[in-house]
Tab-separated table of C-alpha atoms in Angstrom:
chain	number	residue	atom	x	y	z
A	68	MET	CA	-4.990	49.871	-103.011
A	69	GLU	CA	-6.334	49.655	-99.511
A	70	GLU	CA	-4.924	52.251	-97.104
A	71	LYS	CA	-4.461	49.509	-94.551
A	72	THR	CA	-2.143	47.544	-96.831
A	73	LEU	CA	-0.137	50.647	-97.641
A	74	VAL	CA	0.343	51.422	-93.957
A	75	LYS	CA	1.382	47.824	-93.376
A	76	TYR	CA	3.910	48.194	-96.175
A	77	ILE	CA	5.328	51.370	-94.635
A	78	GLU	CA	5.608	49.610	-91.305
A	79	ASN	CA	7.397	46.755	-93.049
A	80	ARG	CA	4.835	44.176	-91.956
A	81	LEU	CA	4.113	42.574	-95.345
A	82	GLU	CA	5.204	39.250	-96.784
A	83	TYR	CA	7.476	39.255	-99.813
A	84	ASP	CA	4.706	38.723	-102.389
A	85	GLU	CA	2.377	41.344	-100.936
A	86	LYS	CA	5.292	43.759	-100.813
A	87	GLN	CA	5.962	43.270	-104.514
A	88	LEU	CA	2.326	44.144	-105.256
A	89	VAL	CA	2.527	47.375	-103.284
A	90	ILE	CA	5.771	48.377	-105.012
A	91	GLU	CA	4.142	47.745	-108.378
A	92	TRP	CA	1.100	49.747	-107.354
A	93	ILE	CA	3.197	52.769	-106.265
A	94	ASN	CA	5.134	52.655	-109.494
A	95	ALA	CA	1.980	52.375	-111.590
A	96	SER	CA	1.153	56.106	-111.580
A	97	ASP	CA	2.321	59.496	-110.331
A	98	GLU	CA	-0.892	59.767	-108.409
A	99	ASN	CA	-0.191	56.558	-106.517
A	100	GLN	CA	3.376	57.666	-105.783
A	101	GLU	CA	2.122	61.010	-104.458
A	102	HIS	CA	-0.405	59.267	-102.286
A	103	TYR	CA	2.371	57.128	-100.866
A	104	ASN	CA	4.617	60.196	-100.372
A	105	MET	CA	2.157	61.906	-98.043
A	106	LEU	CA	1.295	58.773	-96.153
A	107	LYS	CA	4.988	58.062	-95.648
A	108	ALA	CA	5.609	61.600	-94.354
A	109	LYS	CA	2.650	61.429	-91.982
A	110	HIS	CA	3.790	58.075	-90.705
A	111	THR	CA	7.304	59.426	-90.166
A	112	VAL	CA	6.007	62.425	-88.257
A	113	SER	CA	3.834	60.230	-86.066
A	114	ALA	CA	6.990	58.573	-84.745
A	115	PHE	CA	8.557	61.912	-83.705
A	116	ASN	CA	9.684	62.032	-80.084
A	117	ASP	CA	9.718	58.240	-79.758
A	118	PRO	CA	13.136	57.814	-78.163
A	119	LEU	CA	14.651	55.661	-80.918
A	120	LEU	CA	18.139	57.113	-80.928
A	121	ASP	CA	20.431	56.615	-77.953
A	122	VAL	CA	21.221	60.306	-77.673
A	123	ASP	CA	23.705	59.979	-74.812
A	124	LYS	CA	25.740	57.341	-76.573
A	125	THR	CA	25.750	58.989	-79.981
A	126	TYR	CA	26.561	62.371	-78.502
A	127	ALA	CA	29.553	60.854	-76.726
A	128	VAL	CA	30.869	59.676	-80.110
A	129	ILE	CA	30.473	63.140	-81.569
A	130	LYS	CA	32.152	64.702	-78.568
A	131	GLU	CA	35.081	62.355	-79.000
A	132	ARG	CA	35.494	63.321	-82.649
A	133	ARG	CA	35.194	66.986	-81.812
A	134	LYS	CA	37.861	66.788	-79.131
A	135	LYS	CA	40.323	65.212	-81.541
A	136	ARG	CA	39.820	67.956	-84.074
A	137	ARG	CA	40.174	70.644	-81.444
A	138	ILE	CA	43.577	69.301	-80.475
A	139	LYS	CA	44.576	69.285	-84.129
A	140	GLU	CA	43.350	72.838	-84.567
A	141	ALA	CA	45.229	73.912	-81.463
A	142	LEU	CA	48.381	72.244	-82.714
A	143	ARG	CA	48.003	73.942	-86.047
A	144	SER	CA	47.491	77.387	-84.536
A	145	TRP	CA	50.474	76.937	-82.222
A	146	LEU	CA	52.744	75.589	-84.901
A	147	PRO	CA	54.707	78.805	-85.504
A	148	VAL	CA	55.398	79.208	-81.787
A	149	ALA	CA	56.163	75.532	-81.329
A	150	GLY	CA	58.642	75.822	-84.173
A	151	VAL	CA	60.552	78.517	-82.353
A	152	LEU	CA	60.508	76.532	-79.126
A	153	VAL	CA	61.735	73.385	-80.815
A	154	ILE	CA	64.479	75.241	-82.644
A	155	GLY	CA	65.522	77.040	-79.464
A	156	TRP	CA	65.665	73.801	-77.627
A	157	LEU	CA	67.590	72.005	-80.364
A	158	MET	CA	70.199	74.739	-80.345
A	159	TYR	CA	70.477	74.497	-76.613
A	160	ASP	CA	71.107	70.802	-76.885
A	161	PHE	CA	73.529	71.288	-79.711
A	162	PHE	CA	75.714	73.682	-77.745
A	163	ASN	CA	75.435	71.999	-74.400
A	164	SER	CA	75.793	68.340	-75.136
A	165	PRO	CA	79.294	67.360	-76.028
A	166	GLU	CA	78.356	63.795	-76.815
A	167	THR	CA	75.425	62.248	-78.556
A	168	THR	CA	75.781	58.529	-78.677
A	169	LYS	CA	74.278	56.347	-81.320
A	170	SER	CA	71.784	54.696	-78.992
A	171	GLY	CA	70.149	58.059	-78.508
A	172	ILE	CA	71.539	58.833	-75.081
A	173	VAL	CA	72.328	62.461	-74.595
A	174	ASP	CA	74.639	62.955	-71.675
A	175	ASN	CA	75.126	66.475	-70.476
A	176	VAL	CA	78.291	66.607	-68.432
A	177	GLU	CA	77.805	70.095	-66.961
A	178	THR	CA	74.312	69.690	-65.535
A	179	GLY	CA	74.480	65.959	-65.028
A	180	ILE	CA	71.166	65.569	-66.839
A	181	VAL	CA	70.838	62.290	-68.679
A	182	GLU	CA	68.390	61.917	-71.500
A	183	GLU	CA	67.296	58.652	-73.053
A	184	VAL	CA	65.607	59.010	-76.421
A	185	THR	CA	64.038	56.445	-78.699
A	186	PRO	CA	63.141	57.284	-82.301
A	187	LYS	CA	60.016	56.051	-84.067
A	188	GLY	CA	60.096	52.329	-84.651
A	189	VAL	CA	62.598	51.531	-81.854
A	190	SER	CA	61.979	50.699	-78.201
A	191	ARG	CA	64.775	50.098	-75.705
A	192	ALA	CA	65.491	48.869	-72.167
A	193	VAL	CA	67.348	51.198	-69.823
A	194	THR	CA	68.708	50.657	-66.314
A	195	LEU	CA	68.714	53.743	-64.117
A	196	PRO	CA	71.513	54.448	-61.574
A	197	ASP	CA	69.363	53.137	-58.683
A	198	GLY	CA	68.765	49.808	-60.416
A	199	THR	CA	65.275	50.628	-61.660
A	200	GLU	CA	64.506	48.932	-64.980
A	201	VAL	CA	62.777	50.980	-67.650
A	202	VAL	CA	61.527	49.891	-71.055
A	203	LEU	CA	61.142	52.970	-73.199
A	204	ASN	CA	58.553	52.586	-75.949
A	205	VAL	CA	58.992	54.030	-79.450
A	206	ASP	CA	59.250	57.780	-79.997
A	207	SER	CA	59.778	58.568	-76.302
A	208	ARG	CA	62.075	60.613	-74.104
A	209	LEU	CA	63.136	60.121	-70.495
A	210	ARG	CA	65.215	62.695	-68.585
A	211	TYR	CA	66.727	62.431	-65.139
A	212	SER	CA	69.559	63.727	-63.054
A	213	GLY	CA	72.439	61.330	-63.586
A	214	ALA	CA	73.434	61.032	-59.965
A	215	PHE	CA	69.904	60.427	-58.651
A	216	GLN	CA	70.849	62.255	-55.456
A	217	GLY	CA	68.497	63.900	-52.985
A	218	SER	CA	65.395	62.693	-51.194
A	219	LEU	CA	63.487	61.931	-54.419
A	220	ARG	CA	64.309	59.872	-57.473
A	221	GLU	CA	62.747	62.002	-60.213
A	222	VAL	CA	62.370	61.282	-63.928
A	223	PHE	CA	60.577	63.236	-66.661
A	224	LEU	CA	58.782	61.343	-69.415
A	225	THR	CA	57.250	62.166	-72.764
A	226	GLY	CA	55.934	59.178	-74.658
A	227	GLU	CA	55.470	55.807	-73.018
A	228	ALA	CA	57.532	53.685	-70.650
A	229	TYR	CA	57.257	50.688	-68.378
A	230	PHE	CA	58.968	50.895	-64.994
A	231	GLU	CA	60.120	48.256	-62.539
A	232	VAL	CA	61.183	50.403	-59.657
A	233	LYS	CA	63.909	49.278	-57.279
A	234	ARG	CA	62.536	49.369	-53.765
A	235	ASP	CA	63.898	52.189	-51.602
A	236	THR	CA	61.441	53.419	-48.980
A	237	SER	CA	63.669	56.319	-47.978
A	238	ARG	CA	63.650	57.828	-51.494
A	239	PRO	CA	60.333	57.709	-53.366
A	240	PHE	CA	60.482	57.389	-57.139
A	241	VAL	CA	58.471	60.001	-59.074
A	242	VAL	CA	57.607	60.054	-62.759
A	243	HIS	CA	56.568	63.455	-64.111
A	244	ALA	CA	54.470	63.021	-67.234
A	245	GLY	CA	52.472	65.928	-68.577
A	246	ASP	CA	50.196	67.137	-65.807
A	247	MET	CA	50.560	63.905	-63.893
A	248	ASN	CA	53.016	62.775	-61.249
A	249	VAL	CA	53.266	59.095	-60.409
A	250	LYS	CA	54.810	58.505	-57.000
A	251	VAL	CA	56.018	55.055	-55.984
A	252	LEU	CA	58.062	53.184	-53.470
A	253	GLY	CA	58.829	49.903	-55.209
A	254	THR	CA	56.540	48.577	-57.870
A	255	SER	CA	56.007	48.044	-61.596
A	256	PHE	CA	53.817	50.227	-63.738
A	257	ASN	CA	53.360	51.783	-67.149
A	258	VAL	CA	53.059	55.484	-67.987
A	259	ARG	CA	51.893	56.851	-71.306
A	260	SER	CA	51.985	60.546	-72.194
A	261	TYR	CA	52.466	61.141	-75.914
A	262	SER	CA	51.834	64.742	-76.835
A	263	GLU	CA	49.234	63.728	-79.441
A	264	ASP	CA	47.218	61.786	-76.856
A	265	GLU	CA	44.181	63.283	-75.194
A	266	ASP	CA	45.151	61.932	-71.849
A	267	THR	CA	48.098	60.929	-69.730
A	268	ARG	CA	47.707	57.450	-68.337
A	269	ALA	CA	49.432	55.371	-65.700
A	270	THR	CA	48.745	51.660	-65.341
A	271	LEU	CA	49.813	49.819	-62.232
A	272	VAL	CA	50.945	46.224	-62.724
A	273	ASP	CA	52.145	45.337	-59.269
A	274	GLY	CA	52.609	47.084	-55.919
A	275	SER	CA	51.127	50.498	-55.201
A	276	VAL	CA	51.431	53.985	-56.643
A	277	GLU	CA	50.002	57.381	-55.928
A	278	ILE	CA	48.882	59.631	-58.787
A	279	GLU	CA	49.163	63.354	-58.256
A	280	SER	CA	47.895	66.077	-60.506
A	281	ALA	CA	47.314	69.775	-60.191
A	282	TYR	CA	43.576	69.206	-60.489
A	283	GLY	CA	42.524	67.271	-57.427
A	284	VAL	CA	43.448	65.102	-54.500
A	285	PRO	CA	46.024	62.346	-55.043
A	286	VAL	CA	44.633	58.970	-56.094
A	287	ARG	CA	46.029	55.607	-55.043
A	288	LEU	CA	45.934	52.863	-57.683
A	289	GLU	CA	45.444	49.156	-57.160
A	290	PRO	CA	47.169	46.606	-59.384
A	291	LEU	CA	45.668	46.373	-62.894
A	292	GLN	CA	44.046	49.767	-62.660
A	293	THR	CA	44.716	52.614	-65.055
A	294	ALA	CA	44.475	56.278	-64.115
A	295	LEU	CA	43.563	58.461	-67.096
A	296	LEU	CA	44.094	62.169	-66.746
A	297	ASP	CA	42.074	63.944	-69.414
A	298	ARG	CA	44.051	66.977	-70.530
A	299	GLN	CA	40.955	68.829	-71.650
A	300	ASP	CA	38.567	68.071	-68.801
A	301	ARG	CA	41.351	67.890	-66.224
A	302	ARG	CA	39.727	64.951	-64.553
A	303	ILE	CA	41.188	61.654	-63.420
A	304	GLU	CA	39.302	58.512	-64.316
A	305	ILE	CA	40.152	55.089	-62.962
A	306	LYS	CA	39.660	52.056	-65.197
A	307	ARG	CA	40.315	48.363	-64.807
A	308	VAL	CA	42.538	46.645	-67.388
A	309	SER	CA	43.658	43.109	-68.074
A	310	ALA	CA	47.250	42.169	-67.349
A	311	GLU	CA	47.763	41.486	-71.037
A	312	GLU	CA	46.485	44.881	-72.093
A	313	ALA	CA	48.429	46.785	-69.470
A	314	VAL	CA	51.882	46.430	-70.973
A	315	SER	CA	51.198	44.581	-74.222
A	316	TRP	CA	53.507	46.852	-76.199
A	317	LYS	CA	56.443	45.517	-74.213
A	318	GLU	CA	55.847	42.100	-75.765
A	319	GLY	CA	55.527	43.653	-79.206
A	320	LYS	CA	51.720	43.537	-79.242
A	321	LEU	CA	49.367	46.323	-80.161
A	322	ILE	CA	45.903	45.873	-78.683
A	323	PHE	CA	42.975	48.044	-79.715
A	324	ARG	CA	39.497	47.893	-78.297
A	325	GLU	CA	36.860	50.009	-80.043
A	326	THR	CA	39.579	52.536	-80.763
A	327	LEU	CA	39.018	55.313	-83.280
A	328	MET	CA	40.927	54.545	-86.471
A	329	GLU	CA	42.714	57.861	-86.150
A	330	ASP	CA	44.220	56.772	-82.820
A	331	VAL	CA	45.082	53.354	-84.192
A	332	LEU	CA	46.966	54.960	-87.087
A	333	GLU	CA	48.804	57.312	-84.713
A	334	ASP	CA	50.088	54.316	-82.751
A	335	LEU	CA	51.062	52.525	-85.956
A	336	GLU	CA	52.962	55.581	-87.194
A	337	ARG	CA	55.035	55.628	-84.029
A	338	ARG	CA	55.586	51.927	-83.938
A	339	TYR	CA	56.575	51.409	-87.573
A	340	ASP	CA	57.925	54.857	-88.382
A	341	VAL	CA	55.531	55.367	-91.277
A	342	GLU	CA	53.172	58.145	-92.229
A	343	PHE	CA	49.516	57.693	-93.059
A	344	VAL	CA	47.692	59.931	-95.460
A	345	ILE	CA	43.944	59.547	-94.926
A	346	ARG	CA	41.758	60.288	-97.891
A	347	SER	CA	38.490	58.868	-96.587
A	348	GLU	CA	36.066	60.610	-94.264
A	349	VAL	CA	34.490	57.270	-93.337
A	350	LEU	CA	37.768	56.038	-91.852
A	351	TYR	CA	37.869	58.821	-89.283
A	352	ASN	CA	34.722	57.547	-87.616
A	353	TYR	CA	35.595	53.893	-87.858
A	354	GLN	CA	36.263	52.113	-84.577
A	355	TYR	CA	38.741	49.285	-84.650
A	356	THR	CA	39.038	46.280	-82.380
A	357	GLY	CA	41.910	43.897	-82.838
A	358	THR	CA	45.383	42.755	-81.801
A	359	PHE	CA	48.584	42.900	-83.794
A	360	ASP	CA	50.934	40.353	-82.289
A	361	ASN	CA	54.461	41.151	-83.425
A	362	LEU	CA	53.503	41.783	-87.026
A	363	ASN	CA	55.509	43.793	-89.503
A	364	ILE	CA	53.858	46.783	-91.166
A	365	ASP	CA	52.889	44.859	-94.317
A	366	GLU	CA	51.175	42.190	-92.266
A	367	VAL	CA	49.393	44.866	-90.237
A	368	LEU	CA	48.115	46.522	-93.404
A	369	ARG	CA	46.875	43.212	-94.735
A	370	VAL	CA	44.961	42.506	-91.521
A	371	LEU	CA	43.469	46.019	-91.589
A	372	LYS	CA	42.389	45.583	-95.182
A	373	ILE	CA	40.517	42.379	-94.405
A	374	SER	CA	38.912	43.558	-91.172
A	375	SER	CA	37.975	47.170	-91.930
A	376	PRO	CA	36.914	49.370	-94.854
A	377	ILE	CA	40.497	50.209	-95.824
A	378	HIS	CA	42.297	50.297	-99.139
A	379	TYR	CA	45.928	51.259	-99.082
A	380	LYS	CA	48.819	52.148	-101.293
A	381	LYS	CA	52.403	52.204	-100.033
A	382	GLU	CA	54.816	54.815	-101.292
A	383	GLY	CA	58.041	54.466	-99.305
A	384	LYS	CA	57.344	55.599	-95.739
A	385	LYS	CA	53.990	57.032	-96.806
A	386	ILE	CA	50.871	54.914	-96.779
A	387	ILE	CA	47.852	56.313	-98.508
A	388	LEU	CA	44.466	55.163	-97.246
A	389	ASN	CA	41.179	55.549	-98.988
B	284	MET	CA	11.250	77.972	-80.685
B	285	ASN	CA	10.975	81.225	-82.519
B	286	LYS	CA	13.484	82.373	-85.065
B	287	ALA	CA	15.354	84.764	-82.817
B	288	ASN	CA	16.000	82.062	-80.250
B	289	SER	CA	17.171	79.375	-82.614
B	290	ASN	CA	19.496	81.884	-84.187
B	291	ASN	CA	20.909	82.651	-80.770
B	292	LEU	CA	21.682	78.983	-80.372
B	293	VAL	CA	23.458	79.050	-83.724
B	294	SER	CA	25.447	82.170	-82.901
B	295	LEU	CA	26.558	80.575	-79.629
B	296	ILE	CA	27.720	77.545	-81.595
B	297	ARG	CA	29.606	79.813	-83.964
B	298	GLN	CA	31.451	81.201	-80.954
B	299	GLY	CA	32.434	77.646	-80.094
B	300	ASP	CA	29.936	77.108	-77.265
B	301	GLU	CA	29.801	73.356	-76.728
B	302	LYS	CA	26.807	73.492	-74.393
B	303	ALA	CA	24.775	75.203	-77.117
B	304	PHE	CA	25.920	72.552	-79.580
B	305	GLU	CA	24.840	69.827	-77.188
B	306	THR	CA	21.465	71.503	-76.698
B	307	LEU	CA	20.965	71.573	-80.461
B	308	TYR	CA	21.892	67.907	-80.688
B	309	ARG	CA	19.567	66.870	-77.903
B	310	LEU	CA	16.704	68.899	-79.314
B	311	TYR	CA	16.876	67.564	-82.846
B	312	ALA	CA	19.009	64.414	-83.200
B	313	ASN	CA	16.288	61.920	-82.297
B	314	ASN	CA	13.691	63.288	-84.703
B	315	LEU	CA	16.223	63.683	-87.511
B	316	PHE	CA	17.181	60.072	-86.929
B	317	ILE	CA	13.510	59.085	-87.207
B	318	ILE	CA	13.281	60.832	-90.578
B	319	ALA	CA	16.484	59.287	-91.940
B	320	ARG	CA	15.542	55.854	-90.643
B	321	SER	CA	12.094	56.027	-92.161
B	322	TYR	CA	13.352	56.779	-95.677
B	323	LEU	CA	16.577	54.776	-95.597
B	324	ARG	CA	14.963	51.872	-93.720
B	325	ASP	CA	18.289	51.165	-92.092
B	326	ASP	CA	19.278	52.202	-88.546
B	327	PHE	CA	22.987	52.148	-89.199
B	328	SER	CA	22.907	54.472	-92.208
B	329	ALA	CA	20.444	56.738	-90.422
B	330	GLU	CA	22.731	57.062	-87.429
B	331	GLU	CA	25.634	57.884	-89.730
B	332	VAL	CA	23.604	60.554	-91.466
B	333	VAL	CA	22.739	62.283	-88.191
B	334	GLN	CA	26.264	62.058	-86.805
B	335	GLY	CA	27.700	63.331	-90.075
B	336	ILE	CA	25.440	66.364	-89.973
B	337	PHE	CA	26.394	67.388	-86.470
B	338	ILE	CA	30.094	66.767	-86.987
B	339	ALA	CA	29.895	68.912	-90.123
B	340	ILE	CA	28.080	71.652	-88.217
B	341	TRP	CA	30.752	71.746	-85.546
B	342	ASP	CA	33.644	71.601	-87.995
B	343	LYS	CA	32.207	74.311	-90.181
B	344	ARG	CA	30.591	76.350	-87.427
B	345	ASN	CA	32.254	79.530	-88.695
B	346	GLU	CA	30.569	79.169	-92.059
B	347	ILE	CA	27.030	78.402	-90.859
B	348	HIS	CA	24.396	80.741	-92.211
B	349	VAL	CA	20.890	79.868	-91.171
B	350	LYS	CA	18.116	81.487	-93.085
B	351	GLY	CA	14.843	80.838	-91.323
B	352	ASN	CA	14.798	78.400	-88.418
B	353	VAL	CA	17.381	75.855	-87.342
B	354	GLY	CA	14.906	73.008	-87.699
B	355	GLY	CA	14.500	73.771	-91.394
B	356	TYR	CA	18.249	73.970	-91.825
B	357	LEU	CA	18.782	70.624	-90.097
B	358	PHE	CA	15.953	69.026	-92.031
B	359	LYS	CA	17.440	70.093	-95.360
B	360	MET	CA	20.818	68.662	-94.400
B	361	THR	CA	19.183	65.382	-93.409
B	362	LYS	CA	17.118	65.290	-96.557
B	363	ASN	CA	20.089	65.943	-98.848
B	364	ARG	CA	22.231	63.317	-97.207
B	365	CYS	CA	19.443	60.745	-97.390
B	366	LEU	CA	18.786	61.564	-101.043
B	367	ASP	CA	22.491	61.054	-101.760
B	368	ILE	CA	22.332	57.588	-100.252
B	369	LEU	CA	19.070	56.651	-101.984
B	370	ARG	CA	20.333	57.897	-105.334
B	371	LYS	CA	23.361	55.621	-105.411
B	372	PRO	CA	22.776	51.897	-105.716
B	373	ARG	CA	23.523	50.558	-102.260
B	374	LYS	CA	25.728	47.548	-101.753
B	375	ILE	CA	23.177	45.042	-100.577
B	376	VAL	CA	23.576	41.348	-101.076
B	377	SER	CA	20.320	39.549	-100.512
B	378	MET	CA	17.443	37.777	-102.133
B	379	GLU	CA	15.404	40.917	-102.002
B	380	GLU	CA	18.097	43.022	-103.589
B	381	GLU	CA	15.964	44.112	-106.477
B	382	ALA	CA	13.092	45.064	-104.215
B	383	VAL	CA	15.462	47.139	-102.065
B	384	LEU	CA	16.614	49.099	-105.094
B	385	LEU	CA	13.042	49.675	-106.221
B	386	GLU	CA	12.119	50.819	-102.749
B	387	ASP	CA	15.102	53.178	-102.652
B	388	ALA	CA	13.814	54.735	-105.862
B	389	ILE	CA	10.315	55.066	-104.416
B	390	ASN	CA	11.589	56.641	-101.214
B	391	PHE	CA	13.879	58.940	-103.149
B	392	LYS	CA	10.776	60.334	-104.833
B	393	ALA	CA	8.871	60.394	-101.553
B	394	LEU	CA	11.549	62.461	-99.820
B	395	GLN	CA	11.851	64.793	-102.788
B	396	ASP	CA	8.105	65.454	-102.697
B	397	ARG	CA	7.709	69.130	-101.781
B	398	GLU	CA	4.473	68.755	-99.924
B	399	ALA	CA	5.777	65.832	-97.894
B	400	SER	CA	9.019	67.692	-97.119
B	401	PHE	CA	7.024	70.692	-96.000
B	402	LEU	CA	5.066	68.543	-93.574
B	403	LEU	CA	8.196	66.957	-92.109
B	404	GLU	CA	9.976	70.276	-91.717
B	405	GLU	CA	6.977	71.980	-90.126
B	406	GLU	CA	6.376	69.181	-87.652
B	407	LEU	CA	10.040	68.975	-86.688
B	408	GLU	CA	10.021	72.566	-85.521
B	409	LYS	CA	6.504	72.441	-84.129
B	410	ARG	CA	7.311	69.726	-81.591
B	411	ILE	CA	9.810	71.973	-79.877
B	412	GLU	CA	7.809	75.154	-80.262
B	413	GLU	CA	4.747	73.487	-78.795
B	414	ALA	CA	6.527	72.424	-75.670
B	415	VAL	CA	8.020	75.880	-75.123
B	416	GLU	CA	4.769	77.668	-75.971
B	417	LEU	CA	2.853	75.704	-73.377
B	418	LEU	CA	4.932	77.303	-70.639
B	419	PRO	CA	3.415	80.184	-68.631
B	420	LYS	CA	4.598	83.577	-69.907
B	421	THR	CA	7.390	84.569	-67.471
B	422	CYS	CA	8.415	80.993	-67.094
B	423	LYS	CA	8.876	80.787	-70.865
B	424	LYS	CA	10.938	83.979	-70.920
B	425	VAL	CA	13.204	82.677	-68.177
B	426	PHE	CA	13.608	79.375	-69.913
B	427	LEU	CA	14.472	80.916	-73.284
B	428	LYS	CA	16.896	83.396	-71.753
B	429	THR	CA	18.853	80.876	-69.742
B	430	LYS	CA	18.710	77.835	-71.943
B	431	MET	CA	18.554	79.278	-75.426
B	432	ASP	CA	20.390	82.554	-75.054
B	433	GLY	CA	22.879	81.111	-72.624
B	434	LEU	CA	22.519	83.771	-69.927
B	435	ASN	CA	23.189	82.849	-66.325
B	436	TYR	CA	20.538	83.264	-63.618
B	437	ARG	CA	21.839	86.625	-62.473
B	438	GLU	CA	21.912	88.052	-66.005
B	439	THR	CA	18.444	86.705	-66.674
B	440	ALA	CA	17.152	88.232	-63.439
B	441	GLU	CA	18.610	91.624	-64.371
B	442	GLU	CA	17.196	91.566	-67.874
B	443	LEU	CA	13.716	90.586	-66.791
B	444	HIS	CA	13.779	92.807	-63.665
B	445	ILE	CA	13.003	89.949	-61.313
B	446	SER	CA	14.943	88.406	-58.456
B	447	VAL	CA	17.377	85.525	-58.849
B	448	LYS	CA	15.123	83.481	-56.556
B	449	THR	CA	12.198	83.997	-58.942
B	450	VAL	CA	14.361	82.950	-61.867
B	451	GLU	CA	15.262	79.804	-60.011
B	452	SER	CA	11.682	78.876	-59.238
B	453	HIS	CA	10.608	79.564	-62.833
B	454	MET	CA	13.413	77.393	-64.129
B	455	THR	CA	12.398	74.522	-61.897
B	456	LYS	CA	8.871	74.814	-63.235
B	457	ALA	CA	9.955	75.150	-66.860
B	458	LEU	CA	12.306	72.214	-66.691
B	459	LYS	CA	9.683	70.022	-65.088
B	460	HIS	CA	7.337	70.894	-67.892
B	461	MET	CA	9.922	70.408	-70.641
B	462	ARG	CA	10.883	67.111	-69.139
B	463	PHE	CA	7.340	65.950	-69.561
B	464	HIS	CA	7.123	67.140	-73.153
B	465	LEU	CA	10.595	66.501	-74.394
B	466	ARG	CA	12.178	63.715	-72.509
B	467	GLU	CA	15.417	63.906	-74.427
B	468	PHE	CA	15.827	67.595	-73.888
B	469	MET	CA	16.137	67.111	-70.188
B	470	SER	CA	19.229	65.005	-70.132
B	471	CYS	CA	20.938	68.232	-71.156
B	472	PHE	CA	20.569	69.617	-67.687
B	473	PRO	CA	21.282	66.839	-65.231
B	474	PHE	CA	21.530	69.233	-62.306
B	475	PHE	CA	17.821	69.853	-62.406
B	476	GLY	CA	16.893	66.203	-62.878
């Protein structure tokens, strides 16, 4: 076999028929195979340092994966302490709150602190004493002083909520969420700060808000901009979003754009009050793009099965993926 | 890169040093990708192989034991993962399906070939060594201390008994040189760009 033809084969520049001949030739003897082996290695080496891999882009993907695991590791190592904190806090609530209503409102008469809580799978609209409308997404908690007195209207959020703030220029409205404070006069916006998330994010729909954090100067948002505060890097990033994306969950939609499957599943767990057990390494790295428009969990699973490398088995609240 | 230096990079990674991990990635990822791509003949699978390796390294950083140089270690991981893919019949639906399977078998043998593997492994390490070796003596020392051992300029200056200013000027020189020889390596240090 001519060396030239072999090189052409390695470079994938042969027609189908010629290719077949080369394959036959390599398979004809150990000697031929060995000859090919060295030529292939030399050809491979000759391409070294050609910038064929987008190193920046692929490293960003790896970094993303690494960050997720680090949070998990941190959670795991803090679990014993967190357990004590949660228990301590539950007991506090138990002794101090005379009434726990069915809707999840915890009203503490002594301190005047009102707490609105939504469990997994349930979102709810709430009207605050000043007339501000809040839609609390699933698995979220909003605390505020019942009277709303003083020069500030302050609320504390874990989870996600959409706000339509009643205008009152004399008393700014402030949402405390994680490391972020969102300060507004009268406007509508969305804040998301689930503890499993890597960032706290505020999306402005209409009006104007100011984002404060401990890590830099305050930032003013324009409508349809999102401020993402990365909890690890402690940096605020501003992104543009579509009106549909901004508060899609309010209309019962879940929109994902090149989102890591792990994040998608986290959102689904909260929304449908289910638990995913992932038994496939491949799934972790899979990025999903798609919209679930008011689907029930079975419909969601069917869509996922068609559009991504997922097989599932449902066992009560548990869904096993492989 | 000599053995001591690559092992320093590994021990930094074991301590959870992300910058060291990034340096390792930027030094080797492209050439490992070229190897995987050449034998798998498929960019997507090759990219997955390389990503899988580095994710595994980070996840299991506490358990990493490198005998010999890092390049050899990374090459063996790449090789094993590629062999795994070539061994199993791939799901390919096309007219040339049979040819693809035959070619997988051929390339499986080619990658298993000891002499060929030796060549690939040697060259992988040599590319980086060459670039570092070409540096003038002190310049090389400064470069290895700061970028491979992870010392800061002051520490480097103290260890080499030179002034911080000298360290700085050597670094500028070294980075200029490395940029010429290893384009990818440079994006690691944007401040010197």
